[in-house]
mmCIF file of C-alpha atoms (C1' of nucleotides) in Angstrom:
data_model
loop_
_atom_site.group_PDB
_atom_site.id
_atom_site.type_symbol
_atom_site.label_atom_id
_atom_site.label_comp_id
_atom_site.label_asym_id
_atom_site.label_seq_id
_atom_site.Cartn_x
_atom_site.Cartn_y
_atom_site.Cartn_z
ATOM 1 C CA MET A 155 8.923 -11.753 16.981
ATOM 2 C CA SER A 156 11.370 -9.428 18.720
ATOM 3 C CA THR A 157 13.323 -6.831 16.819
ATOM 4 C CA ARG A 158 16.469 -8.807 17.440
ATOM 5 C CA GLU A 159 14.850 -11.910 15.957
ATOM 6 C CA ARG A 160 13.614 -10.012 12.934
ATOM 7 C CA LEU A 161 17.123 -8.705 12.313
ATOM 8 C CA VAL A 162 18.579 -12.210 12.373
ATOM 9 C CA GLU A 163 15.866 -13.593 10.083
ATOM 10 C CA SER A 164 16.226 -10.685 7.703
ATOM 11 C CA THR A 165 19.980 -11.254 7.554
ATOM 12 C CA ARG A 166 19.535 -14.977 6.936
ATOM 13 C CA ALA A 167 17.293 -14.287 3.957
ATOM 14 C CA LEU A 168 19.626 -11.677 2.494
ATOM 15 C CA LEU A 169 22.759 -13.777 2.951
ATOM 16 C CA TRP A 170 21.012 -16.526 1.048
ATOM 17 C CA GLU A 171 19.884 -14.226 -1.760
ATOM 18 C CA ARG A 172 22.829 -11.866 -2.113
ATOM 19 C CA GLY A 173 25.696 -13.176 -0.002
ATOM 20 C CA TYR A 174 27.721 -11.274 2.578
ATOM 21 C CA VAL A 175 29.424 -8.805 0.262
ATOM 22 C CA GLY A 176 26.124 -8.055 -1.476
ATOM 23 C CA THR A 177 24.177 -7.391 1.709
ATOM 24 C CA SER A 178 24.162 -3.961 3.359
ATOM 25 C CA PRO A 179 23.123 -3.015 6.902
ATOM 26 C CA LYS A 180 20.539 -0.648 5.457
ATOM 27 C CA THR A 181 18.818 -3.402 3.493
ATOM 28 C CA ILE A 182 18.850 -5.670 6.528
ATOM 29 C CA GLN A 183 17.181 -2.975 8.611
ATOM 30 C CA GLN A 184 14.528 -2.156 6.036
ATOM 31 C CA ARG A 185 13.595 -5.808 5.623
ATOM 32 C CA ALA A 186 13.421 -6.227 9.387
ATOM 33 C CA GLY A 187 11.461 -3.050 9.885
ATOM 34 C CA ALA A 188 14.106 -1.816 12.309
ATOM 35 C CA GLY A 189 16.122 1.391 12.497
ATOM 36 C CA GLN A 190 19.869 1.914 12.561
ATOM 37 C CA GLY A 191 19.857 2.317 16.305
ATOM 38 C CA SER A 192 18.176 -1.030 16.906
ATOM 39 C CA MET A 193 20.641 -2.913 14.814
ATOM 40 C CA TYR A 194 23.696 -1.393 16.471
ATOM 41 C CA HIS A 195 22.118 -1.834 19.868
ATOM 42 C CA HIS A 196 21.674 -5.597 19.469
ATOM 43 C CA PHE A 197 24.799 -6.296 17.417
ATOM 44 C CA THR A 198 28.212 -4.721 17.145
ATOM 45 C CA GLY A 199 27.895 -4.529 13.352
ATOM 46 C CA LYS A 200 27.315 -6.365 10.128
ATOM 47 C CA GLU A 201 29.831 -9.096 10.894
ATOM 48 C CA ASP A 202 28.374 -9.855 14.303
ATOM 49 C CA LEU A 203 24.875 -10.082 12.857
ATOM 50 C CA ALA A 204 26.028 -12.259 9.980
ATOM 51 C CA GLN A 205 27.653 -14.621 12.433
ATOM 52 C CA ALA A 206 24.401 -15.089 14.343
ATOM 53 C CA ALA A 207 22.512 -15.614 11.075
ATOM 54 C CA ILE A 208 24.985 -18.128 9.651
ATOM 55 C CA ARG A 209 25.104 -20.116 12.875
ATOM 56 C CA ARG A 210 21.359 -20.407 12.957
ATOM 57 C CA THR A 211 21.112 -21.482 9.331
ATOM 58 C CA ALA A 212 23.852 -24.048 9.886
ATOM 59 C CA ASP A 213 22.153 -25.445 12.986
ATOM 60 C CA GLU A 214 18.807 -25.761 11.224
ATOM 61 C CA MET A 215 20.289 -27.481 8.215
ATOM 62 C CA ARG A 216 22.181 -29.931 10.336
ATOM 63 C CA ALA A 217 19.078 -30.881 12.314
ATOM 64 C CA ALA A 218 16.986 -31.312 9.163
ATOM 65 C CA VAL A 219 19.564 -33.484 7.404
ATOM 66 C CA ASP A 220 20.184 -35.588 10.476
ATOM 67 C CA ALA A 221 16.473 -36.308 10.854
ATOM 68 C CA GLN A 222 16.237 -37.373 7.231
ATOM 69 C CA LEU A 223 19.311 -39.611 7.280
ATOM 70 C CA SER A 224 18.327 -41.200 10.586
ATOM 71 C CA GLY A 225 15.024 -42.485 9.221
ATOM 72 C CA PRO A 226 14.156 -46.051 8.270
ATOM 73 C CA GLY A 227 15.265 -47.859 5.103
ATOM 74 C CA THR A 228 18.493 -49.061 3.556
ATOM 75 C CA ALA A 229 21.517 -46.785 3.217
ATOM 76 C CA VAL A 230 20.801 -46.116 -0.442
ATOM 77 C CA GLU A 231 17.139 -45.460 0.256
ATOM 78 C CA ARG A 232 17.954 -42.865 2.889
ATOM 79 C CA ILE A 233 20.550 -41.169 0.688
ATOM 80 C CA THR A 234 18.028 -41.159 -2.133
ATOM 81 C CA ALA A 235 15.384 -39.585 0.105
ATOM 82 C CA TYR A 236 17.871 -36.924 1.167
ATOM 83 C CA LEU A 237 18.993 -36.056 -2.360
ATOM 84 C CA ARG A 238 15.487 -36.098 -3.783
ATOM 85 C CA ARG A 239 13.742 -34.188 -1.049
ATOM 86 C CA GLU A 240 11.746 -31.122 -2.013
ATOM 87 C CA ARG A 241 14.056 -28.152 -2.604
ATOM 88 C CA ASP A 242 13.902 -24.716 -4.079
ATOM 89 C CA VAL A 243 16.858 -25.621 -6.276
ATOM 90 C CA LEU A 244 17.322 -22.270 -7.998
ATOM 91 C CA ARG A 245 17.807 -20.489 -4.682
ATOM 92 C CA GLY A 246 20.850 -22.646 -4.098
ATOM 93 C CA CYS A 247 22.266 -23.862 -0.784
ATOM 94 C CA PRO A 248 22.271 -21.161 1.920
ATOM 95 C CA ILE A 249 25.509 -22.518 3.368
ATOM 96 C CA GLY A 250 27.257 -23.588 0.175
ATOM 97 C CA ARG A 251 26.829 -20.169 -1.416
ATOM 98 C CA LEU A 252 28.801 -18.544 1.414
ATOM 99 C CA THR A 253 31.798 -20.477 0.234
ATOM 100 C CA GLN A 254 32.099 -18.077 -2.715
ATOM 101 C CA ASP A 255 32.107 -15.032 -0.505
ATOM 102 C CA PRO A 256 35.709 -13.895 -0.083
ATOM 103 C CA ASP A 257 34.918 -11.974 3.106
ATOM 104 C CA VAL A 258 33.209 -14.981 4.698
ATOM 105 C CA ILE A 259 36.168 -17.214 3.896
ATOM 106 C CA ALA A 260 38.603 -14.589 5.170
ATOM 107 C CA VAL A 261 36.934 -14.045 8.568
ATOM 108 C CA PRO A 262 37.382 -17.106 10.825
ATOM 109 C CA THR A 263 34.236 -16.494 12.892
ATOM 110 C CA LEU A 264 32.127 -16.456 9.736
ATOM 111 C CA ARG A 265 33.823 -19.374 8.039
ATOM 112 C CA ALA A 266 33.792 -21.695 11.046
ATOM 113 C CA PRO A 267 30.073 -22.596 10.892
ATOM 114 C CA VAL A 268 30.363 -23.228 7.147
ATOM 115 C CA GLU A 269 33.377 -25.455 7.628
ATOM 116 C CA GLU A 270 31.754 -27.359 10.475
ATOM 117 C CA THR A 271 28.548 -27.910 8.547
ATOM 118 C CA PHE A 272 30.223 -29.529 5.580
ATOM 119 C CA SER A 273 32.676 -31.589 7.562
ATOM 120 C CA TRP A 274 29.778 -32.835 9.707
ATOM 121 C CA LEU A 275 27.698 -33.563 6.596
ATOM 122 C CA ARG A 276 30.444 -35.582 4.936
ATOM 123 C CA GLU A 277 30.992 -37.575 8.092
ATOM 124 C CA ARG A 278 27.258 -38.148 8.566
ATOM 125 C CA LEU A 279 26.895 -39.479 5.036
ATOM 126 C CA ALA A 280 30.005 -41.607 5.426
ATOM 127 C CA ALA A 281 28.370 -43.154 8.504
ATOM 128 C CA VAL A 282 25.290 -44.041 6.462
ATOM 129 C CA VAL A 283 27.497 -45.656 3.814
ATOM 130 C CA ARG A 284 29.278 -47.605 6.545
ATOM 131 C CA GLU A 285 25.949 -48.846 7.831
ATOM 132 C CA GLY A 286 25.132 -50.027 4.320
ATOM 133 C CA LEU A 287 28.436 -51.891 4.217
ATOM 134 C CA ASP A 288 27.933 -53.438 7.655
ATOM 135 C CA ARG A 289 24.502 -54.685 6.650
ATOM 136 C CA GLY A 290 25.852 -56.121 3.426
ATOM 137 C CA GLU A 291 23.728 -53.784 1.299
ATOM 138 C CA LEU A 292 26.680 -52.267 -0.506
ATOM 139 C CA ASP A 293 29.663 -53.789 -2.301
ATOM 140 C CA ALA A 294 32.591 -54.057 0.116
ATOM 141 C CA ALA A 295 34.817 -52.124 -2.308
ATOM 142 C CA VAL A 296 32.858 -48.911 -1.722
ATOM 143 C CA ASP A 297 34.890 -46.404 0.295
ATOM 144 C CA PRO A 298 32.747 -44.476 2.808
ATOM 145 C CA ALA A 299 34.708 -41.214 2.978
ATOM 146 C CA SER A 300 35.264 -40.603 -0.724
ATOM 147 C CA THR A 301 31.791 -41.807 -1.658
ATOM 148 C CA ALA A 302 30.261 -39.452 0.891
ATOM 149 C CA ALA A 303 32.369 -36.573 -0.463
ATOM 150 C CA ALA A 304 31.229 -37.362 -4.003
ATOM 151 C CA ILE A 305 27.579 -37.364 -2.942
ATOM 152 C CA VAL A 306 27.767 -34.040 -1.115
ATOM 153 C CA ALA A 307 29.771 -32.566 -3.984
ATOM 154 C CA ALA A 308 27.257 -33.755 -6.579
ATOM 155 C CA LEU A 309 24.532 -32.047 -4.561
ATOM 156 C CA GLN A 310 26.411 -28.768 -4.207
ATOM 157 C CA GLY A 311 27.526 -28.857 -7.828
ATOM 158 C CA GLY A 312 23.968 -29.618 -8.866
ATOM 159 C CA TYR A 313 22.938 -26.249 -7.453
ATOM 160 C CA VAL A 314 25.718 -24.562 -9.430
ATOM 161 C CA LEU A 315 24.599 -26.162 -12.698
ATOM 162 C CA ALA A 316 20.950 -25.371 -12.054
ATOM 163 C CA ARG A 317 21.638 -21.704 -11.364
ATOM 164 C CA ALA A 318 23.787 -21.481 -14.481
ATOM 165 C CA ALA A 319 21.042 -23.080 -16.571
ATOM 166 C CA GLY A 320 18.214 -21.121 -15.018
ATOM 167 C CA THR A 321 16.304 -24.375 -14.464
ATOM 168 C CA PRO A 322 16.441 -27.202 -11.905
ATOM 169 C CA ASP A 323 16.955 -29.808 -14.653
ATOM 170 C CA PRO A 324 20.732 -30.218 -14.353
ATOM 171 C CA PHE A 325 20.358 -30.607 -10.595
ATOM 172 C CA ASP A 326 17.906 -33.449 -11.084
ATOM 173 C CA GLN A 327 20.180 -35.004 -13.678
ATOM 174 C CA ALA A 328 23.202 -34.863 -11.410
ATOM 175 C CA VAL A 329 21.212 -36.473 -8.597
ATOM 176 C CA THR A 330 19.923 -39.152 -10.944
ATOM 177 C CA GLY A 331 23.447 -39.755 -12.202
ATOM 178 C CA ILE A 332 25.096 -40.145 -8.826
ATOM 179 C CA LEU A 333 22.276 -42.339 -7.526
ATOM 180 C CA ALA A 334 22.510 -44.581 -10.597
ATOM 181 C CA LEU A 335 26.239 -45.017 -10.037
ATOM 182 C CA LEU A 336 25.699 -45.712 -6.366
ATOM 183 C CA GLY A 337 22.773 -48.057 -7.012
ATOM 184 C CA ALA A 338 25.008 -50.176 -9.236
ATOM 185 C CA ARG A 339 27.151 -50.920 -6.174
ATOM 186 C CA THR A 340 24.215 -52.483 -4.361
ATOM 187 C CA VAL A 341 24.485 -56.121 -3.385
ATOM 188 C CA HIS A 342 21.396 -58.018 -4.580
ATOM 189 C CA MET B 112 49.733 -5.333 -23.525
ATOM 190 C CA SER B 113 47.337 -2.526 -24.406
ATOM 191 C CA THR B 114 45.425 -0.638 -21.769
ATOM 192 C CA ARG B 115 42.243 -2.267 -22.984
ATOM 193 C CA GLU B 116 43.815 -5.696 -22.590
ATOM 194 C CA ARG B 117 45.070 -4.897 -19.113
ATOM 195 C CA LEU B 118 41.584 -3.798 -18.093
ATOM 196 C CA VAL B 119 40.064 -7.067 -19.275
ATOM 197 C CA GLU B 120 42.735 -9.162 -17.572
ATOM 198 C CA SER B 121 42.432 -7.187 -14.372
ATOM 199 C CA THR B 122 38.665 -7.704 -14.411
ATOM 200 C CA ARG B 123 39.048 -11.430 -15.033
ATOM 201 C CA ALA B 124 41.289 -11.795 -11.998
ATOM 202 C CA LEU B 125 39.001 -9.761 -9.757
ATOM 203 C CA LEU B 126 35.839 -11.546 -10.853
ATOM 204 C CA TRP B 127 37.527 -14.798 -9.954
ATOM 205 C CA GLU B 128 38.687 -13.547 -6.567
ATOM 206 C CA ARG B 129 35.792 -11.379 -5.452
ATOM 207 C CA GLY B 130 32.893 -11.894 -7.862
ATOM 208 C CA TYR B 131 30.916 -9.229 -9.691
ATOM 209 C CA VAL B 132 29.252 -7.605 -6.693
ATOM 210 C CA GLY B 133 32.546 -7.514 -4.822
ATOM 211 C CA THR B 134 34.525 -5.892 -7.611
ATOM 212 C CA SER B 135 34.610 -2.112 -8.063
ATOM 213 C CA PRO B 136 35.674 -0.096 -11.111
ATOM 214 C CA LYS B 137 38.291 1.637 -8.988
ATOM 215 C CA THR B 138 39.948 -1.639 -8.015
ATOM 216 C CA ILE B 139 39.905 -2.786 -11.630
ATOM 217 C CA GLN B 140 41.626 0.405 -12.724
ATOM 218 C CA GLN B 141 44.285 0.304 -10.040
ATOM 219 C CA ARG B 142 45.150 -3.298 -10.830
ATOM 220 C CA ALA B 143 45.322 -2.493 -14.531
ATOM 221 C CA GLY B 144 47.353 0.656 -13.983
ATOM 222 C CA ALA B 145 44.739 2.643 -15.873
ATOM 223 C CA GLY B 146 42.786 5.784 -15.012
ATOM 224 C CA GLN B 147 39.052 6.368 -14.876
ATOM 225 C CA GLY B 148 39.074 7.954 -18.292
ATOM 226 C CA SER B 149 40.687 4.947 -19.959
ATOM 227 C CA MET B 150 38.187 2.532 -18.569
ATOM 228 C CA TYR B 151 35.162 4.559 -19.615
ATOM 229 C CA HIS B 152 36.714 5.221 -22.997
ATOM 230 C CA HIS B 153 37.084 1.525 -23.838
ATOM 231 C CA PHE B 154 33.969 0.262 -22.090
ATOM 232 C CA THR B 155 30.580 1.732 -21.304
ATOM 233 C CA GLY B 156 30.871 0.676 -17.659
ATOM 234 C CA LYS B 157 31.417 -2.139 -15.213
ATOM 235 C CA GLU B 158 28.863 -4.411 -16.824
ATOM 236 C CA ASP B 159 30.312 -4.050 -20.302
ATOM 237 C CA LEU B 160 33.806 -4.795 -19.012
ATOM 238 C CA ALA B 161 32.611 -7.774 -17.008
ATOM 239 C CA GLN B 162 30.944 -9.170 -20.082
ATOM 240 C CA ALA B 163 34.191 -9.053 -22.053
ATOM 241 C CA ALA B 164 36.055 -10.630 -19.135
ATOM 242 C CA ILE B 165 33.548 -13.437 -18.609
ATOM 243 C CA ARG B 166 33.407 -14.251 -22.309
ATOM 244 C CA ARG B 167 37.146 -14.572 -22.493
ATOM 245 C CA THR B 168 37.373 -16.779 -19.415
ATOM 246 C CA ALA B 169 34.588 -18.983 -20.779
ATOM 247 C CA ASP B 170 36.283 -19.310 -24.168
ATOM 248 C CA GLU B 171 39.621 -20.229 -22.615
ATOM 249 C CA MET B 172 38.097 -22.819 -20.331
ATOM 250 C CA ARG B 173 36.179 -24.404 -23.142
ATOM 251 C CA ALA B 174 39.274 -24.699 -25.317
ATOM 252 C CA ALA B 175 41.342 -26.174 -22.484
ATOM 253 C CA VAL B 176 38.732 -28.760 -21.525
ATOM 254 C CA ASP B 177 38.090 -29.728 -25.120
ATOM 255 C CA ALA B 178 41.785 -30.343 -25.729
ATOM 256 C CA GLN B 179 41.994 -32.541 -22.639
ATOM 257 C CA LEU B 180 38.894 -34.588 -23.432
ATOM 258 C CA SER B 181 39.869 -35.019 -27.081
ATOM 259 C CA GLY B 182 43.145 -36.715 -26.216
ATOM 260 C CA PRO B 183 43.944 -40.431 -26.501
ATOM 261 C CA GLY B 184 42.818 -43.146 -24.094
ATOM 262 C CA THR B 185 39.561 -44.740 -23.008
ATOM 263 C CA ALA B 186 36.578 -42.656 -21.948
ATOM 264 C CA VAL B 187 37.289 -43.243 -18.269
ATOM 265 C CA GLU B 188 40.974 -42.442 -18.726
ATOM 266 C CA ARG B 189 40.187 -39.107 -20.353
ATOM 267 C CA ILE B 190 37.615 -38.198 -17.718
ATOM 268 C CA THR B 191 40.141 -39.146 -15.049
ATOM 269 C CA ALA B 192 42.799 -36.960 -16.653
ATOM 270 C CA TYR B 193 40.350 -34.063 -16.774
ATOM 271 C CA LEU B 194 39.242 -34.382 -13.157
ATOM 272 C CA ARG B 195 42.738 -34.948 -11.842
ATOM 273 C CA ARG B 196 44.508 -32.269 -13.792
ATOM 274 C CA GLU B 197 46.556 -29.724 -11.903
ATOM 275 C CA ARG B 198 44.294 -27.082 -10.354
ATOM 276 C CA ASP B 199 44.494 -24.317 -7.827
ATOM 277 C CA VAL B 200 41.523 -25.853 -6.035
ATOM 278 C CA LEU B 201 41.109 -23.250 -3.309
ATOM 279 C CA ARG B 202 40.653 -20.464 -5.858
ATOM 280 C CA GLY B 203 37.571 -22.268 -7.104
ATOM 281 C CA CYS B 204 36.152 -22.313 -10.626
ATOM 282 C CA PRO B 205 36.198 -18.878 -12.304
ATOM 283 C CA ILE B 206 32.935 -19.633 -14.107
ATOM 284 C CA GLY B 207 31.157 -21.645 -11.433
ATOM 285 C CA ARG B 208 31.642 -18.953 -8.815
ATOM 286 C CA LEU B 209 29.703 -16.460 -10.962
ATOM 287 C CA THR B 210 26.681 -18.635 -10.466
ATOM 288 C CA GLN B 211 26.403 -17.340 -6.889
ATOM 289 C CA ASP B 212 26.458 -13.726 -7.976
ATOM 290 C CA PRO B 213 22.864 -12.452 -8.001
ATOM 291 C CA ASP B 214 23.705 -9.608 -10.386
ATOM 292 C CA VAL B 215 25.369 -11.958 -12.882
ATOM 293 C CA ILE B 216 22.372 -14.283 -12.860
ATOM 294 C CA ALA B 217 19.971 -11.343 -13.180
ATOM 295 C CA VAL B 218 21.664 -9.752 -16.221
ATOM 296 C CA PRO B 219 21.182 -11.894 -19.352
ATOM 297 C CA THR B 220 24.333 -10.690 -21.122
ATOM 298 C CA LEU B 221 26.430 -11.722 -18.129
ATOM 299 C CA ARG B 222 24.679 -15.004 -17.467
ATOM 300 C CA ALA B 223 24.693 -16.213 -21.067
ATOM 301 C CA PRO B 224 28.393 -17.170 -21.229
ATOM 302 C CA VAL B 225 28.085 -18.988 -17.898
ATOM 303 C CA GLU B 226 25.027 -20.886 -19.073
ATOM 304 C CA GLU B 227 26.640 -21.781 -22.390
ATOM 305 C CA THR B 228 29.839 -22.987 -20.764
ATOM 306 C CA PHE B 229 28.123 -25.464 -18.491
ATOM 307 C CA SER B 230 25.648 -26.725 -21.030
ATOM 308 C CA TRP B 231 28.533 -27.252 -23.468
ATOM 309 C CA LEU B 232 30.591 -28.977 -20.777
ATOM 310 C CA ARG B 233 27.826 -31.393 -19.862
ATOM 311 C CA GLU B 234 27.250 -32.229 -23.501
ATOM 312 C CA ARG B 235 30.972 -32.659 -24.145
ATOM 313 C CA LEU B 236 31.310 -35.095 -21.247
ATOM 314 C CA ALA B 237 28.173 -36.931 -22.318
ATOM 315 C CA ALA B 238 29.790 -37.396 -25.730
ATOM 316 C CA VAL B 239 32.855 -38.944 -24.102
ATOM 317 C CA VAL B 240 30.615 -41.313 -22.137
ATOM 318 C CA ARG B 241 28.810 -42.214 -25.350
ATOM 319 C CA GLU B 242 32.144 -43.032 -26.978
ATOM 320 C CA GLY B 243 32.921 -45.298 -24.060
ATOM 321 C CA LEU B 244 29.601 -47.058 -24.565
ATOM 322 C CA ASP B 245 30.095 -47.396 -28.321
ATOM 323 C CA ARG B 246 33.511 -48.941 -27.792
ATOM 324 C CA GLY B 247 32.131 -51.338 -25.221
ATOM 325 C CA GLU B 248 34.281 -49.860 -22.442
ATOM 326 C CA LEU B 249 31.332 -48.971 -20.234
ATOM 327 C CA ASP B 250 28.331 -50.949 -19.024
ATOM 328 C CA ALA B 251 25.410 -50.386 -21.390
ATOM 329 C CA ALA B 252 23.196 -49.327 -18.462
ATOM 330 C CA VAL B 253 25.197 -46.135 -17.969
ATOM 331 C CA ASP B 254 23.197 -43.072 -19.055
ATOM 332 C CA PRO B 255 25.372 -40.450 -20.775
ATOM 333 C CA ALA B 256 23.464 -37.278 -19.855
ATOM 334 C CA SER B 257 22.904 -37.912 -16.158
ATOM 335 C CA THR B 258 26.363 -39.406 -15.680
ATOM 336 C CA ALA B 259 27.932 -36.348 -17.323
ATOM 337 C CA ALA B 260 25.868 -34.053 -15.094
ATOM 338 C CA ALA B 261 26.986 -35.991 -12.018
ATOM 339 C CA ILE B 262 30.640 -35.689 -13.013
ATOM 340 C CA VAL B 263 30.505 -31.940 -13.656
ATOM 341 C CA ALA B 264 28.512 -31.462 -10.452
ATOM 342 C CA ALA B 265 31.003 -33.468 -8.404
ATOM 343 C CA LEU B 266 33.750 -31.236 -9.742
ATOM 344 C CA GLN B 267 31.918 -27.991 -8.998
ATOM 345 C CA GLY B 268 30.790 -29.247 -5.613
ATOM 346 C CA GLY B 269 34.331 -30.364 -4.889
ATOM 347 C CA TYR B 270 35.431 -26.734 -5.112
ATOM 348 C CA VAL B 271 32.675 -25.741 -2.691
ATOM 349 C CA LEU B 272 33.743 -28.347 -0.136
ATOM 350 C CA ALA B 273 37.412 -27.443 -0.497
ATOM 351 C CA ARG B 274 36.788 -23.748 0.060
ATOM 352 C CA ALA B 275 34.623 -24.515 3.089
ATOM 353 C CA ALA B 276 37.337 -26.759 4.529
ATOM 354 C CA GLY B 277 40.207 -24.437 3.694
ATOM 355 C CA THR B 278 42.068 -27.365 2.105
ATOM 356 C CA PRO B 279 41.900 -29.196 -1.243
ATOM 357 C CA ASP B 280 41.326 -32.549 0.498
ATOM 358 C CA PRO B 281 37.543 -32.778 0.089
ATOM 359 C CA PHE B 282 37.927 -31.920 -3.591
ATOM 360 C CA ASP B 283 40.339 -34.805 -4.055
ATOM 361 C CA GLN B 284 38.039 -37.095 -2.124
ATOM 362 C CA ALA B 285 35.026 -36.165 -4.218
ATOM 363 C CA VAL B 286 36.991 -36.797 -7.403
ATOM 364 C CA THR B 287 38.233 -40.111 -6.067
ATOM 365 C CA GLY B 288 34.696 -41.047 -5.066
ATOM 366 C CA ILE B 289 33.058 -40.276 -8.382
ATOM 367 C CA LEU B 290 35.857 -41.974 -10.340
ATOM 368 C CA ALA B 291 35.586 -45.077 -8.176
ATOM 369 C CA LEU B 292 31.849 -45.262 -8.834
ATOM 370 C CA LEU B 293 32.399 -44.724 -12.531
ATOM 371 C CA GLY B 294 35.283 -47.203 -12.710
ATOM 372 C CA ALA B 295 33.010 -49.890 -11.305
ATOM 373 C CA ARG B 296 30.871 -49.555 -14.430
ATOM 374 C CA THR B 297 33.795 -50.473 -16.662
ATOM 375 C CA VAL B 298 33.488 -53.611 -18.778
ATOM 376 C CA HIS B 299 36.553 -55.798 -18.262
ATOM 377 C "C1'" DG C 39 43.201 7.847 -25.556
ATOM 378 C "C1'" DT C 40 44.170 9.460 -21.106
ATOM 379 C "C1'" DC C 41 43.797 12.705 -17.275
ATOM 380 C "C1'" DT C 42 41.611 15.374 -13.454
ATOM 381 C "C1'" DA C 43 37.546 17.354 -11.454
ATOM 382 C "C1'" DT C 44 33.168 16.820 -9.965
ATOM 383 C "C1'" DA C 45 28.609 14.627 -8.794
ATOM 384 C "C1'" DT C 46 25.450 11.391 -6.613
ATOM 385 C "C1'" DC C 47 24.329 7.934 -3.859
ATOM 386 C "C1'" DA C 48 25.214 3.990 -0.897
ATOM 387 C "C1'" DA C 49 28.025 1.472 2.727
ATOM 388 C "C1'" DG C 50 29.048 1.097 7.375
ATOM 389 C "C1'" DA C 51 29.252 3.076 11.536
ATOM 390 C "C1'" DT C 52 29.141 6.620 15.724
ATOM 391 C "C1'" DA C 53 26.783 10.142 18.826
ATOM 392 C "C1'" DG C 54 23.584 11.544 21.559
ATOM 393 C "C1'" DA C 55 18.627 12.705 22.247
ATOM 394 C "C1'" DC C 56 14.321 10.522 23.739
ATOM 395 C "C1'" DG D 286 15.641 0.011 23.170
ATOM 396 C "C1'" DT D 287 14.784 3.002 19.440
ATOM 397 C "C1'" DC D 288 15.260 7.288 16.797
ATOM 398 C "C1'" DT D 289 17.527 10.968 14.053
ATOM 399 C "C1'" DA D 290 21.656 13.375 12.833
ATOM 400 C "C1'" DT D 291 26.129 13.174 11.306
ATOM 401 C "C1'" DC D 292 30.571 11.283 9.523
ATOM 402 C "C1'" DT D 293 33.937 9.058 6.392
ATOM 403 C "C1'" DT D 294 34.802 6.420 2.698
ATOM 404 C "C1'" DG D 295 33.864 4.036 -1.435
ATOM 405 C "C1'" DA D 296 30.978 2.852 -5.667
ATOM 406 C "C1'" DT D 297 29.862 4.298 -10.154
ATOM 407 C "C1'" DA D 298 29.695 7.411 -13.317
ATOM 408 C "C1'" DT D 299 29.833 12.112 -16.251
ATOM 409 C "C1'" DA D 300 32.318 16.382 -18.049
ATOM 410 C "C1'" DG D 301 35.573 18.463 -20.241
ATOM 411 C "C1'" DA D 302 40.577 19.630 -20.636
ATOM 412 C "C1'" DC D 303 44.856 17.942 -22.772
#
DNA sequence: GTCTATATCAAGATAGAC
DNA sequence: GTCTATCTTGATATAGAC
């Protein structure tokens, strides 16, 4: 892996663990095994590097989620597979956590990928709900947009509760709860 | 207000805005109109001050939520009132945001109030759901614990989505979505 | 209780040699 | 492309006077 690559990967890991405010250029360099000079040769500074890291994380997440939601099965089955997939819950969501970083929210180039990711995710889930409606799997009274927002929110909030508790249990409970509510809207 | 009080209030505001890692003693002092000496006279350091600030915020939130959920009305009506109450959505949740702060999670004295707040909140909401079941307002198949977790998670995740979007809209959608799912479990 | 002075180390970046 | 030296500012605290 090139030095440039190692810098991006190192930044991705640190942004996930400590956020933007909590991550220093020095730490990034040490983790990447690169010197000051290398970092400032490949990137104009911390912000530039963070932007590359966030974009990559966003792209990866999007691809992974899309693959999972595009699989076979009913709408509820695919949503269930997505919510219940293997996760390192206590690490939280690498994109969602950036939302609490005042400097990420304040800088448009850093916030843009975060904004795009979640707006895409809500729309993607809404599309799955719509498919369920079209196929007659779900009660016609279910609203795609707000239901999709509730599902994504339950997931993101699940991470918050799990980190507060120090255990993944509340995450699993939240997922179970939202899926039970959704399952009750299934047409048998 | 005493200098000590001003220091605590200043810290509360900054923890909400910038988190623990992003808040410096100097900023706290300036905002409180207090000097270095005052701060280190009343508190042993940043951590000690943060602990006092977090505890107070947690206590206030708990009291406010309890008052709202103890009011009149059916279970679903009270949950609706709680979720739809006036909020400055884009500022996020002052307790939930601490969950993304690695140093808060790592220090037991700082994490404890956060942990207690959410475990209390989930239990409090579960109790409201149980009341709804006892009174025959809700379908007997509704599980109190997981439903409560889903509701709190939808709320916390709603903040995440709103901050990512830069508008309160996704928060409102998530709330609408979860309430619609819950409302469908009402016994008529 | 509050103030100023001082200390140490890290953050974030620039300069210029190799 | 990478390295070391240097710079400025801020973070976090201690010391001791008033």
